[in-house]
Amino acid sequence: MNAMIEAMATVRITEAELARDIHAVLAQVQEGIEVIVEQDHRPVALIKTPQGPGRKLSECIALAKAYEANLGYAPVPDAGFAGDVQAAIDAHREPLNPPSWD
């Protein structure tokens, strides 16, 4: 694929390049690269992986650390927390069938 790299995670290509090798483009998208499709040097489309529901673990950790810094101490879950977590797990026992792009 003949593409100009704009940044570490963005690639610009023409419509012809997309049509010539869509599988290679999708492989890049699956690796986390955003692909901008251009027509006459103008962006006409952006192809990227969809954002999944929820937060990333790293975001959760950062939020917990910020909350702890604001409180001045680490919060401690109450005695029923483990039971609540187990009840949530038990309520969702269906098999994991992620989309094919995961």
mmCIF file of C-alpha atoms in Angstrom:
data_model
loop_
_atom_site.group_PDB
_atom_site.id
_atom_site.type_symbol
_atom_site.label_atom_id
_atom_site.label_comp_id
_atom_site.label_asym_id
_atom_site.label_seq_id
_atom_site.Cartn_x
_atom_site.Cartn_y
_atom_site.Cartn_z
ATOM 1 C CA MET A 1 0.000 0.000 0.000
ATOM 2 C CA ASN A 2 1.434 3.360 -1.004
ATOM 3 C CA ALA A 3 0.467 5.648 1.880
ATOM 4 C CA MET A 4 1.805 8.714 3.592
ATOM 5 C CA ILE A 5 2.004 8.358 7.351
ATOM 6 C CA GLU A 6 0.617 11.469 9.057
ATOM 7 C CA ALA A 7 1.271 10.368 12.633
ATOM 8 C CA MET A 8 2.037 7.159 14.483
ATOM 9 C CA ALA A 9 -1.587 6.041 14.424
ATOM 10 C CA THR A 10 -2.957 7.713 11.279
ATOM 11 C CA VAL A 11 -2.466 6.812 7.619
ATOM 12 C CA ARG A 12 -3.775 8.750 4.606
ATOM 13 C CA ILE A 13 -4.671 6.819 1.454
ATOM 14 C CA THR A 14 -6.530 7.440 -1.782
ATOM 15 C CA GLU A 15 -9.792 5.805 -2.818
ATOM 16 C CA ALA A 16 -7.840 3.777 -5.381
ATOM 17 C CA GLU A 17 -5.489 2.448 -2.683
ATOM 18 C CA LEU A 18 -8.472 1.460 -0.551
ATOM 19 C CA ALA A 19 -10.139 -0.318 -3.478
ATOM 20 C CA ARG A 20 -6.911 -2.065 -4.488
ATOM 21 C CA ASP A 21 -6.187 -3.614 -1.082
ATOM 22 C CA ILE A 22 -9.076 -3.326 1.370
ATOM 23 C CA HIS A 23 -7.813 -6.350 3.326
ATOM 24 C CA ALA A 24 -4.484 -4.636 4.075
ATOM 25 C CA VAL A 25 -6.312 -1.468 5.104
ATOM 26 C CA LEU A 26 -8.583 -3.396 7.468
ATOM 27 C CA ALA A 27 -5.565 -5.214 8.909
ATOM 28 C CA GLN A 28 -4.050 -1.814 9.771
ATOM 29 C CA VAL A 29 -7.332 -0.691 11.328
ATOM 30 C CA GLN A 30 -7.407 -3.839 13.470
ATOM 31 C CA GLU A 31 -3.938 -2.897 14.735
ATOM 32 C CA GLY A 32 -5.330 0.424 15.958
ATOM 33 C CA ILE A 33 -4.323 2.647 13.044
ATOM 34 C CA GLU A 34 -6.839 5.215 11.827
ATOM 35 C CA VAL A 35 -7.091 5.402 8.039
ATOM 36 C CA ILE A 36 -8.153 8.622 6.336
ATOM 37 C CA VAL A 37 -9.417 8.071 2.782
ATOM 38 C CA GLU A 38 -8.851 11.067 0.522
ATOM 39 C CA GLN A 39 -10.355 12.181 -2.765
ATOM 40 C CA ASP A 40 -8.390 14.906 -4.586
ATOM 41 C CA HIS A 41 -6.287 15.409 -1.426
ATOM 42 C CA ARG A 42 -9.418 16.066 0.689
ATOM 43 C CA PRO A 43 -10.490 13.689 3.459
ATOM 44 C CA VAL A 44 -13.778 11.957 2.628
ATOM 45 C CA ALA A 45 -13.809 9.090 5.131
ATOM 46 C CA LEU A 46 -12.231 7.933 8.367
ATOM 47 C CA ILE A 47 -11.906 4.216 9.079
ATOM 48 C CA LYS A 48 -11.108 3.178 12.646
ATOM 49 C CA THR A 49 -12.000 0.481 15.129
ATOM 50 C CA PRO A 50 -15.212 1.140 17.020
ATOM 51 C CA GLN A 51 -14.833 2.049 20.658
ATOM 52 C CA GLY A 52 -16.179 -0.659 22.893
ATOM 53 C CA PRO A 53 -18.468 -0.067 25.830
ATOM 54 C CA GLY A 54 -17.073 0.914 29.185
ATOM 55 C CA ARG A 55 -13.682 2.172 30.250
ATOM 56 C CA LYS A 56 -10.230 0.751 29.727
ATOM 57 C CA LEU A 57 -8.623 -0.746 32.823
ATOM 58 C CA SER A 58 -5.920 1.937 32.701
ATOM 59 C CA GLU A 59 -8.645 4.624 32.847
ATOM 60 C CA CYS A 60 -10.264 2.914 35.841
ATOM 61 C CA ILE A 61 -6.937 2.777 37.668
ATOM 62 C CA ALA A 62 -6.272 6.459 36.930
ATOM 63 C CA LEU A 63 -9.750 7.400 38.221
ATOM 64 C CA ALA A 64 -9.246 5.351 41.385
ATOM 65 C CA LYS A 65 -5.871 6.999 42.025
ATOM 66 C CA ALA A 66 -7.347 10.470 41.500
ATOM 67 C CA TYR A 67 -10.227 9.644 43.871
ATOM 68 C CA GLU A 68 -7.746 8.392 46.474
ATOM 69 C CA ALA A 69 -5.659 11.573 46.095
ATOM 70 C CA ASN A 70 -8.772 13.731 46.588
ATOM 71 C CA LEU A 71 -9.825 11.794 49.694
ATOM 72 C CA GLY A 72 -6.351 11.549 51.159
ATOM 73 C CA TYR A 73 -6.767 7.809 51.747
ATOM 74 C CA ALA A 74 -7.689 4.685 49.811
ATOM 75 C CA PRO A 75 -11.378 3.807 50.055
ATOM 76 C CA VAL A 76 -12.117 0.346 51.437
ATOM 77 C CA PRO A 77 -15.064 -1.655 50.059
ATOM 78 C CA ASP A 78 -17.723 -2.562 52.603
ATOM 79 C CA ALA A 79 -18.277 -6.120 53.790
ATOM 80 C CA GLY A 80 -20.993 -6.827 51.194
ATOM 81 C CA PHE A 81 -18.898 -5.760 48.193
ATOM 82 C CA ALA A 82 -17.521 -9.226 47.370
ATOM 83 C CA GLY A 83 -21.025 -10.695 47.518
ATOM 84 C CA ASP A 84 -22.349 -7.975 45.189
ATOM 85 C CA VAL A 85 -19.578 -8.659 42.672
ATOM 86 C CA GLN A 86 -20.240 -12.413 42.794
ATOM 87 C CA ALA A 87 -23.983 -11.845 42.312
ATOM 88 C CA ALA A 88 -23.267 -9.731 39.211
ATOM 89 C CA ILE A 89 -20.988 -12.455 37.820
ATOM 90 C CA ASP A 90 -23.571 -15.160 38.506
ATOM 91 C CA ALA A 91 -26.301 -13.111 36.802
ATOM 92 C CA HIS A 92 -24.310 -13.015 33.539
ATOM 93 C CA ARG A 93 -23.215 -16.569 32.828
ATOM 94 C CA GLU A 94 -23.851 -16.496 29.066
ATOM 95 C CA PRO A 95 -20.831 -17.517 26.952
ATOM 96 C CA LEU A 96 -18.568 -14.825 25.609
ATOM 97 C CA ASN A 97 -19.084 -14.450 21.868
ATOM 98 C CA PRO A 98 -17.109 -11.348 20.881
ATOM 99 C CA PRO A 99 -17.504 -9.839 17.402
ATOM 100 C CA SER A 100 -15.133 -11.252 14.799
ATOM 101 C CA TRP A 101 -12.980 -8.082 14.857
ATOM 102 C CA ASP A 102 -12.017 -8.611 18.547
#
